[in-house]
PDB file of C-alpha atoms in Angstrom:
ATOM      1  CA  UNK K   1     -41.629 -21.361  -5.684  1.00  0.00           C
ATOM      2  CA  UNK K   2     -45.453 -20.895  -6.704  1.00  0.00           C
ATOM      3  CA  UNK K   3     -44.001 -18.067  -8.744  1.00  0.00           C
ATOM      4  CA  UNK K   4     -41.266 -19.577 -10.033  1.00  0.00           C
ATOM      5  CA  UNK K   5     -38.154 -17.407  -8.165  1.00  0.00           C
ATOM      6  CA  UNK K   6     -35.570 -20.125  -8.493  1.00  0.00           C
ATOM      7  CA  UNK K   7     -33.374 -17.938  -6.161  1.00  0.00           C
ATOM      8  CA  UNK K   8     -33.526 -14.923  -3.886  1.00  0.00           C
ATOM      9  CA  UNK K   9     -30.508 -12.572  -2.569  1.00  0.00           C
ATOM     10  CA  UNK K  10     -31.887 -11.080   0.843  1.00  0.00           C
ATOM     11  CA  UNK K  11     -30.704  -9.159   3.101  1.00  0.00           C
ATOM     12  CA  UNK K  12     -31.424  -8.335   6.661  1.00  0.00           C
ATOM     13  CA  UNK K  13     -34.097  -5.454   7.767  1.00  0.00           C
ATOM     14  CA  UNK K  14     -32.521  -5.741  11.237  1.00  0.00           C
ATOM     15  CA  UNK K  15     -28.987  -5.047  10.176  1.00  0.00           C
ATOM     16  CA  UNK K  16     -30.205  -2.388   7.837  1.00  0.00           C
ATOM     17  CA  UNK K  17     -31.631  -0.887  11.166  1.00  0.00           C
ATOM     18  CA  UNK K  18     -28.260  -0.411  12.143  1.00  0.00           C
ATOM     19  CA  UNK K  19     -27.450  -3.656  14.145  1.00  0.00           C
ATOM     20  CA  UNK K  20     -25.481  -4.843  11.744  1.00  0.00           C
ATOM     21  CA  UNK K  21     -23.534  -7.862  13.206  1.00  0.00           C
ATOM     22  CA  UNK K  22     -27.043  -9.554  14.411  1.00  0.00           C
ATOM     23  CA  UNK K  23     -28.434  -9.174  11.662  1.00  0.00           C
ATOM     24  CA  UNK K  24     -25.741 -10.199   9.153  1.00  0.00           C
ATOM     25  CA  UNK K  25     -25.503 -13.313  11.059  1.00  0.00           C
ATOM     26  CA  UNK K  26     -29.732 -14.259  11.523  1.00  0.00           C
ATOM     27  CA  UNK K  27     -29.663 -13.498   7.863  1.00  0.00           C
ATOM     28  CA  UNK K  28     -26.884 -15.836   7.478  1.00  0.00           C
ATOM     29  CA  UNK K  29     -28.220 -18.476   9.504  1.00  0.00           C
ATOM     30  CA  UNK K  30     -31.654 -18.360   7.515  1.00  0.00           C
ATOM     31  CA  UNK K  31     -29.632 -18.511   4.038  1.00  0.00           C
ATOM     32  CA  UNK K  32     -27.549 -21.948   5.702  1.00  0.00           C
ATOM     33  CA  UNK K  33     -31.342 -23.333   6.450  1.00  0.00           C
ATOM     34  CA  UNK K  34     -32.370 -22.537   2.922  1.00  0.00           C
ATOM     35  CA  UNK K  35     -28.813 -22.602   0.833  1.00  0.00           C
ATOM     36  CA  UNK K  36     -30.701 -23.665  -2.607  1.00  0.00           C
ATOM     37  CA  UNK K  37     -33.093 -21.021  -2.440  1.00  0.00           C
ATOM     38  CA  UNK K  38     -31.485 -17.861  -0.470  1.00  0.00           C
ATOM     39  CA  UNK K  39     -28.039 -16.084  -1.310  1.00  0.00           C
ATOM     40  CA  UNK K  40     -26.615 -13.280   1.221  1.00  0.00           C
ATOM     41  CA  UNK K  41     -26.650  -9.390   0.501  1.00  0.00           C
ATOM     42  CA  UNK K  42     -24.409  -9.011   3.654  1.00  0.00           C
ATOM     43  CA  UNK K  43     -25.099  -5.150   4.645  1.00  0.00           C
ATOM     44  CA  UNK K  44     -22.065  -2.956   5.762  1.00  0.00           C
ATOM     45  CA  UNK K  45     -22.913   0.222   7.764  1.00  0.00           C
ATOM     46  CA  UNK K  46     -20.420   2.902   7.926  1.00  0.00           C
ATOM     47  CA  UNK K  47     -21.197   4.648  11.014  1.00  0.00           C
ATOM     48  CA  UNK K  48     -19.814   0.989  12.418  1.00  0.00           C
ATOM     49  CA  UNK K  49     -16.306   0.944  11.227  1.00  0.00           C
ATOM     50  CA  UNK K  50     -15.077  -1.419  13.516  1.00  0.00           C
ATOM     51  CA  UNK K  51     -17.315  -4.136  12.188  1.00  0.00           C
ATOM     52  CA  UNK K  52     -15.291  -3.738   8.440  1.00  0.00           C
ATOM     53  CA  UNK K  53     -13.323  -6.453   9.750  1.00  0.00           C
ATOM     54  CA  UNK K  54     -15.860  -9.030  10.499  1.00  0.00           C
ATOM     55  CA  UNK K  55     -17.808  -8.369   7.775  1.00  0.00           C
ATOM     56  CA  UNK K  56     -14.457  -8.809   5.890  1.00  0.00           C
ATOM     57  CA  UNK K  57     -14.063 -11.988   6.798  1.00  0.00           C
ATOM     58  CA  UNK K  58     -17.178 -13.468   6.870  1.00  0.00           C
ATOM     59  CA  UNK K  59     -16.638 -12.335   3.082  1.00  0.00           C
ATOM     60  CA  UNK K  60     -14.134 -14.527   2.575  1.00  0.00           C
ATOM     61  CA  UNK K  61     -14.286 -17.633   4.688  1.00  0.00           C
ATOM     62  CA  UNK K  62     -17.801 -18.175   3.300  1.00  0.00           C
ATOM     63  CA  UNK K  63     -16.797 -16.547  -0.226  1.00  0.00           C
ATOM     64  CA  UNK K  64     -19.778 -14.107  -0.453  1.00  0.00           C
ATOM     65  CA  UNK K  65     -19.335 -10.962  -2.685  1.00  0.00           C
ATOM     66  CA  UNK K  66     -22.641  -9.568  -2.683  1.00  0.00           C
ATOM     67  CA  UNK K  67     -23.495  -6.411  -0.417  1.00  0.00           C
ATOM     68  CA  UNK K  68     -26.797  -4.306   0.500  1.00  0.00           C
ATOM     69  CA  UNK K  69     -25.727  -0.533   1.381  1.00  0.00           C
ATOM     70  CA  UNK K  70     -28.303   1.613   2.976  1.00  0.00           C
ATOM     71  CA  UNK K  71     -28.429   5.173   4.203  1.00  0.00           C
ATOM     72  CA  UNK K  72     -31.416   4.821   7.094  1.00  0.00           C
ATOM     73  CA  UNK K  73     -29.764   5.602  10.331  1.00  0.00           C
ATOM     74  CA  UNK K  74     -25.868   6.959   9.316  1.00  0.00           C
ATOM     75  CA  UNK K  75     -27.654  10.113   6.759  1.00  0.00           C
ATOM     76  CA  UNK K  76     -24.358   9.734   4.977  1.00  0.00           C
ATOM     77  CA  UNK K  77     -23.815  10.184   1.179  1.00  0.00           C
ATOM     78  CA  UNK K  78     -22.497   6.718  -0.285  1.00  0.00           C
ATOM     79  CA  UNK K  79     -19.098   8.716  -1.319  1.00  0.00           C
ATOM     80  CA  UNK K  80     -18.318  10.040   2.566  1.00  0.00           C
ATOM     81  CA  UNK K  81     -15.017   8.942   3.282  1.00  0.00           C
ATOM     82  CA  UNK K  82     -16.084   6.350   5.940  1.00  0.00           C
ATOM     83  CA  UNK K  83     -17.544   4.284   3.305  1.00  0.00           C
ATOM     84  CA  UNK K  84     -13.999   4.028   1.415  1.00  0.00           C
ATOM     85  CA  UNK K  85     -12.334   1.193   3.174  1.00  0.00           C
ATOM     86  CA  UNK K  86     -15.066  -0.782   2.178  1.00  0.00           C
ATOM     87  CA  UNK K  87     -15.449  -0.008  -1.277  1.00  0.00           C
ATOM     88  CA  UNK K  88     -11.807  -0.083  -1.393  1.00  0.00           C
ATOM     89  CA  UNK K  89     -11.866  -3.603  -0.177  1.00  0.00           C
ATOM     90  CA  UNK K  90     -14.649  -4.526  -2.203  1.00  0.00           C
ATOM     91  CA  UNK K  91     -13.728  -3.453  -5.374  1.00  0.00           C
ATOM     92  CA  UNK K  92     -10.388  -5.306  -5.075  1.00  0.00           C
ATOM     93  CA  UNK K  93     -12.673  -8.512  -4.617  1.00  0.00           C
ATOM     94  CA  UNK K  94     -15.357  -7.146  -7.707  1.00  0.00           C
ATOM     95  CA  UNK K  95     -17.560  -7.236  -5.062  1.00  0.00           C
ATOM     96  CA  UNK K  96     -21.528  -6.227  -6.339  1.00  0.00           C
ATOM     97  CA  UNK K  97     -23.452  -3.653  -4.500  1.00  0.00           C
ATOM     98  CA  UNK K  98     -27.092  -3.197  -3.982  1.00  0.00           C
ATOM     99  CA  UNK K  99     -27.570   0.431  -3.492  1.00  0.00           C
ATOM    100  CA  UNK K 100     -31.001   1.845  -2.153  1.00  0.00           C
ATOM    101  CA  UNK K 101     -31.798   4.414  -4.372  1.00  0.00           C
ATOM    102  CA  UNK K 102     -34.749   7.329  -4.494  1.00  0.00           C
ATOM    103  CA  UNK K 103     -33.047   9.326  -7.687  1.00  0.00           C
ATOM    104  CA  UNK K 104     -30.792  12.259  -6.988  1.00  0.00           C
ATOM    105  CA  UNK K 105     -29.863  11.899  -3.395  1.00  0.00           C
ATOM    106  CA  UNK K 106     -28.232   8.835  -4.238  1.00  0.00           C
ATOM    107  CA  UNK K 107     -27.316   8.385  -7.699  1.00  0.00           C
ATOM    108  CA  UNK K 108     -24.886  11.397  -7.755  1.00  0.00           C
ATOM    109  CA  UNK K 109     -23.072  10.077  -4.907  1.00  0.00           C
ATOM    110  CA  UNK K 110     -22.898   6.184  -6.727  1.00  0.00           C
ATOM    111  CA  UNK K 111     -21.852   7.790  -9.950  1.00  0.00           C
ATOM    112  CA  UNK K 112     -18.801   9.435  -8.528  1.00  0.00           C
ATOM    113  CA  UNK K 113     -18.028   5.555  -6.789  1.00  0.00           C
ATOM    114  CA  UNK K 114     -18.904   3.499  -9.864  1.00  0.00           C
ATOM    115  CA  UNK K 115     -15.815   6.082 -11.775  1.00  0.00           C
ATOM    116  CA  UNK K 116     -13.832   5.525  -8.961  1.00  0.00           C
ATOM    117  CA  UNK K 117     -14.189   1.893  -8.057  1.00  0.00           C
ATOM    118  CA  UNK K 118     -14.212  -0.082 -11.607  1.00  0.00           C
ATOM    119  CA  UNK K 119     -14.391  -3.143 -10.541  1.00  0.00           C
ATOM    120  CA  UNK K 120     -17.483  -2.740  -8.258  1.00  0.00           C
ATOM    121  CA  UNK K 121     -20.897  -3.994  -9.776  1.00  0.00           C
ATOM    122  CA  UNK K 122     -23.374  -1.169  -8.242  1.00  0.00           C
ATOM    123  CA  UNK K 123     -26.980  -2.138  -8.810  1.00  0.00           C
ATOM    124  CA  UNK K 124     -29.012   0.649  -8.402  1.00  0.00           C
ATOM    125  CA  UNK K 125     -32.858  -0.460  -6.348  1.00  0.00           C
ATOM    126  CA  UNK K 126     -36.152   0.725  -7.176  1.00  0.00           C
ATOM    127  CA  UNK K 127     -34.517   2.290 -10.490  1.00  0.00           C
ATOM    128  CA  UNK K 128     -36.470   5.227 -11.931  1.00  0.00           C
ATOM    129  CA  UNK K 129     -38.787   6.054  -8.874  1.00  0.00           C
ATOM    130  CA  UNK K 130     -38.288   9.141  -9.210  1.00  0.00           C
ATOM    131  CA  UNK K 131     -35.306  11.434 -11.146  1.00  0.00           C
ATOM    132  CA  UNK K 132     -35.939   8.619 -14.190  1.00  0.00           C
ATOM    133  CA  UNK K 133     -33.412   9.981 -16.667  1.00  0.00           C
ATOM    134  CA  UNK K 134     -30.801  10.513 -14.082  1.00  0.00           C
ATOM    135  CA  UNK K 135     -30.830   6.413 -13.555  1.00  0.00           C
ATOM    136  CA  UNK K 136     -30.356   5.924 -17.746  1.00  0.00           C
ATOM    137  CA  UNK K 137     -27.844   8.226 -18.059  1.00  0.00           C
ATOM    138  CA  UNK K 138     -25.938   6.802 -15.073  1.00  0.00           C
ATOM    139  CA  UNK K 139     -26.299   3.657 -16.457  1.00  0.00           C
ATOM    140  CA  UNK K 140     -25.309   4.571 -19.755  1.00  0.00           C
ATOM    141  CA  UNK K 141     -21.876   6.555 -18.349  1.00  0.00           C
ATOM    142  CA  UNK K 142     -20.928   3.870 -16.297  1.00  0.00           C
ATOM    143  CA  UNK K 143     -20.577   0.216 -17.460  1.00  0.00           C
ATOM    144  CA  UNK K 144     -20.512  -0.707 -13.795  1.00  0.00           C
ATOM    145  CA  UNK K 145     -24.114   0.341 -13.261  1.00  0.00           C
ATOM    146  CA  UNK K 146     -27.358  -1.714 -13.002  1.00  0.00           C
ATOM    147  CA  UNK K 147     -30.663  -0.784 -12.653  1.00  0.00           C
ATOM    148  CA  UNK K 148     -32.790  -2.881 -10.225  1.00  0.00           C
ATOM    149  CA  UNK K 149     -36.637  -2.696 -10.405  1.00  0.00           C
ATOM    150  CA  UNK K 150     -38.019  -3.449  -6.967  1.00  0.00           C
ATOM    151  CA  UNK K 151     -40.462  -0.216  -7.200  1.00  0.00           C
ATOM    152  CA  UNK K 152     -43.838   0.441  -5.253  1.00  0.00           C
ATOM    153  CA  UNK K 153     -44.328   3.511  -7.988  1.00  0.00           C
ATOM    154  CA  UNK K 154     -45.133   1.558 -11.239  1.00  0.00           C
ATOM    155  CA  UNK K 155     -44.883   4.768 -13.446  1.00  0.00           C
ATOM    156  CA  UNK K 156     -46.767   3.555 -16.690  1.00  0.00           C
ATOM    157  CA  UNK K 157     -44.550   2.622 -19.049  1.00  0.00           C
ATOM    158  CA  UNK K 158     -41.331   2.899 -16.861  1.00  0.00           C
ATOM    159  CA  UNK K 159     -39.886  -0.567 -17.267  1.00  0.00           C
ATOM    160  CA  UNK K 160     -40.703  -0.102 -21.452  1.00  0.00           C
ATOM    161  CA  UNK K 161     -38.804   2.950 -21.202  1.00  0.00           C
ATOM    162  CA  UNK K 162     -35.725   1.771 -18.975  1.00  0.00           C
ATOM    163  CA  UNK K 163     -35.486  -1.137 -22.103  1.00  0.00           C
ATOM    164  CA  UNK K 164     -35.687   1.341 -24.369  1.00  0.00           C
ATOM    165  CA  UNK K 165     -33.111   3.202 -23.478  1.00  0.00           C
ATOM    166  CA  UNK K 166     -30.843   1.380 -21.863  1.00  0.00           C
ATOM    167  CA  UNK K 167     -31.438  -2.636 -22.947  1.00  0.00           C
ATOM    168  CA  UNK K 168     -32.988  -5.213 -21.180  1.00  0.00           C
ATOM    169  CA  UNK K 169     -29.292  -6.672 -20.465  1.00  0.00           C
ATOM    170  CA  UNK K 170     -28.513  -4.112 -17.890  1.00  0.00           C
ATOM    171  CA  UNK K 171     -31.664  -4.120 -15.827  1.00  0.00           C
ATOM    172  CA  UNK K 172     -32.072  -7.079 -13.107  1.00  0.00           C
ATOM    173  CA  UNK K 173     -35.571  -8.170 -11.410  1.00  0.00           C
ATOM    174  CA  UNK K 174     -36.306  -6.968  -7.911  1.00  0.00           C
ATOM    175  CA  UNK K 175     -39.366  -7.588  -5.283  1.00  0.00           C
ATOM    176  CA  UNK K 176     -38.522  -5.792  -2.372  1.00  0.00           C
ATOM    177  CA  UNK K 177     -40.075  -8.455  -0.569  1.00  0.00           C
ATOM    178  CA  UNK K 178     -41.442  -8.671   2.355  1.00  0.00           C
ATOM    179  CA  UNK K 179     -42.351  -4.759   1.925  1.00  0.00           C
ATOM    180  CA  UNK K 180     -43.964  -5.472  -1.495  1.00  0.00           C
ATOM    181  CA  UNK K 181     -45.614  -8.617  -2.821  1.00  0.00           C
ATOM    182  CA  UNK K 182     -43.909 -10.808  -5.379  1.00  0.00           C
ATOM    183  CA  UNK K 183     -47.013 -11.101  -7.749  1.00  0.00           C
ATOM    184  CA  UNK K 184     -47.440  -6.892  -7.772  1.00  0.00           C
ATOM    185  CA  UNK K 185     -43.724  -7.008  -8.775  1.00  0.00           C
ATOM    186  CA  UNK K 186     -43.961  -9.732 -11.622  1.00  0.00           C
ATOM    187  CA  UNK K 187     -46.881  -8.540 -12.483  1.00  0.00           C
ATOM    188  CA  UNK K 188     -44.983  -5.224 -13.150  1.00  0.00           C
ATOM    189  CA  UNK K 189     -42.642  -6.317 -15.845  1.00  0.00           C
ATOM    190  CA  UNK K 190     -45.496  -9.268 -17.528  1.00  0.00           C
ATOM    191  CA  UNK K 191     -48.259  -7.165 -18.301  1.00  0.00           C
TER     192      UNK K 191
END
């Protein structure tokens, strides 16, 4: 608030850790606590398939369509097949997707999703932390593709650039917080 963030979307270290359920639901007992100032990236792992359905309809009874996917602890590539019932799901629902990203690795992978899943919103984190021009050109090939600019590598000039090239319209405001400080983040994009 003493930075005016009106609202946050978090999601949940622990479940990004790989237990999943737990930490869906502390992360979704801290967003009831805090409703007007926390919204739920609800994290799906894919080396847990049988928690699609929970996840599913946790989704829907509490109509949240916004998701955190990260590789730490399945080593998958976001396009393995394990991932598809949930991106099938999820694009049928135009779901949005935050995507940890570090260039390359990840983006090739997300490109061949964003073509095959329209309807999906992928945002694409710490955007242009390294591979730079691979995150404008995805962006530019695929309407369905954000970039995101929670970065602890403030290349100078990279935000000027990402405008530049690919308008201010398609790039969204990230902290990364707890990991990195709000003000270092602002700070980022103001000066």
């Amino acid at each position: 608030k003493r930075l005016n963030i009106g609202h946050i979307l978090a999601s949940s270290t622990l479940a990004i850790a790989n237990d999943v359920s737990s930490g869906n639901f502390e992360l979704l007992d801290t967003v009831d606590k805090f409703s007007s100032l926390l919204s739920p990236y609800l994290v799906y792992k894919p080396n847990f398939p049988e928690y699609l359905p929970q996840l599913i309809h946790i989704s829907e009874k509490r109509n949240i369509h916004t998701f955190k996917l990260h590789d730490d602890g399945n080593d998958l590539p976001y396009n393995n097949d394990s991932y598809l019932p949930f991106y099938e799901w999820a694009d049928a629902h135009g779901a949005v997707i935050l995507f940890h990203t570090f260039g390359k690795v990840h983006l090739v992978p997300i490109m061949d999703i964003a073509g095959r899943f329209k309807n999906l919103t992928c945002l694409l984190a710490h955007a242009g932390i390294v591979d730079e021009t691979l995150y404008v050109d995805a962006v530019k090939r695929f309407e369905n593709i954000q970039l995101e600019l929670a970065n602890s590598w403030a290349w100078f000039g990279l935000i000027e650039r990402l405008v530049k090239k690919v308008g201010a319209e398609r790039i969204l405001f990230g902290s990364d917080m707890p990991f990195l400080s709000p003000e270092q983040q602002l700070g980022r994009i103001v000066m």
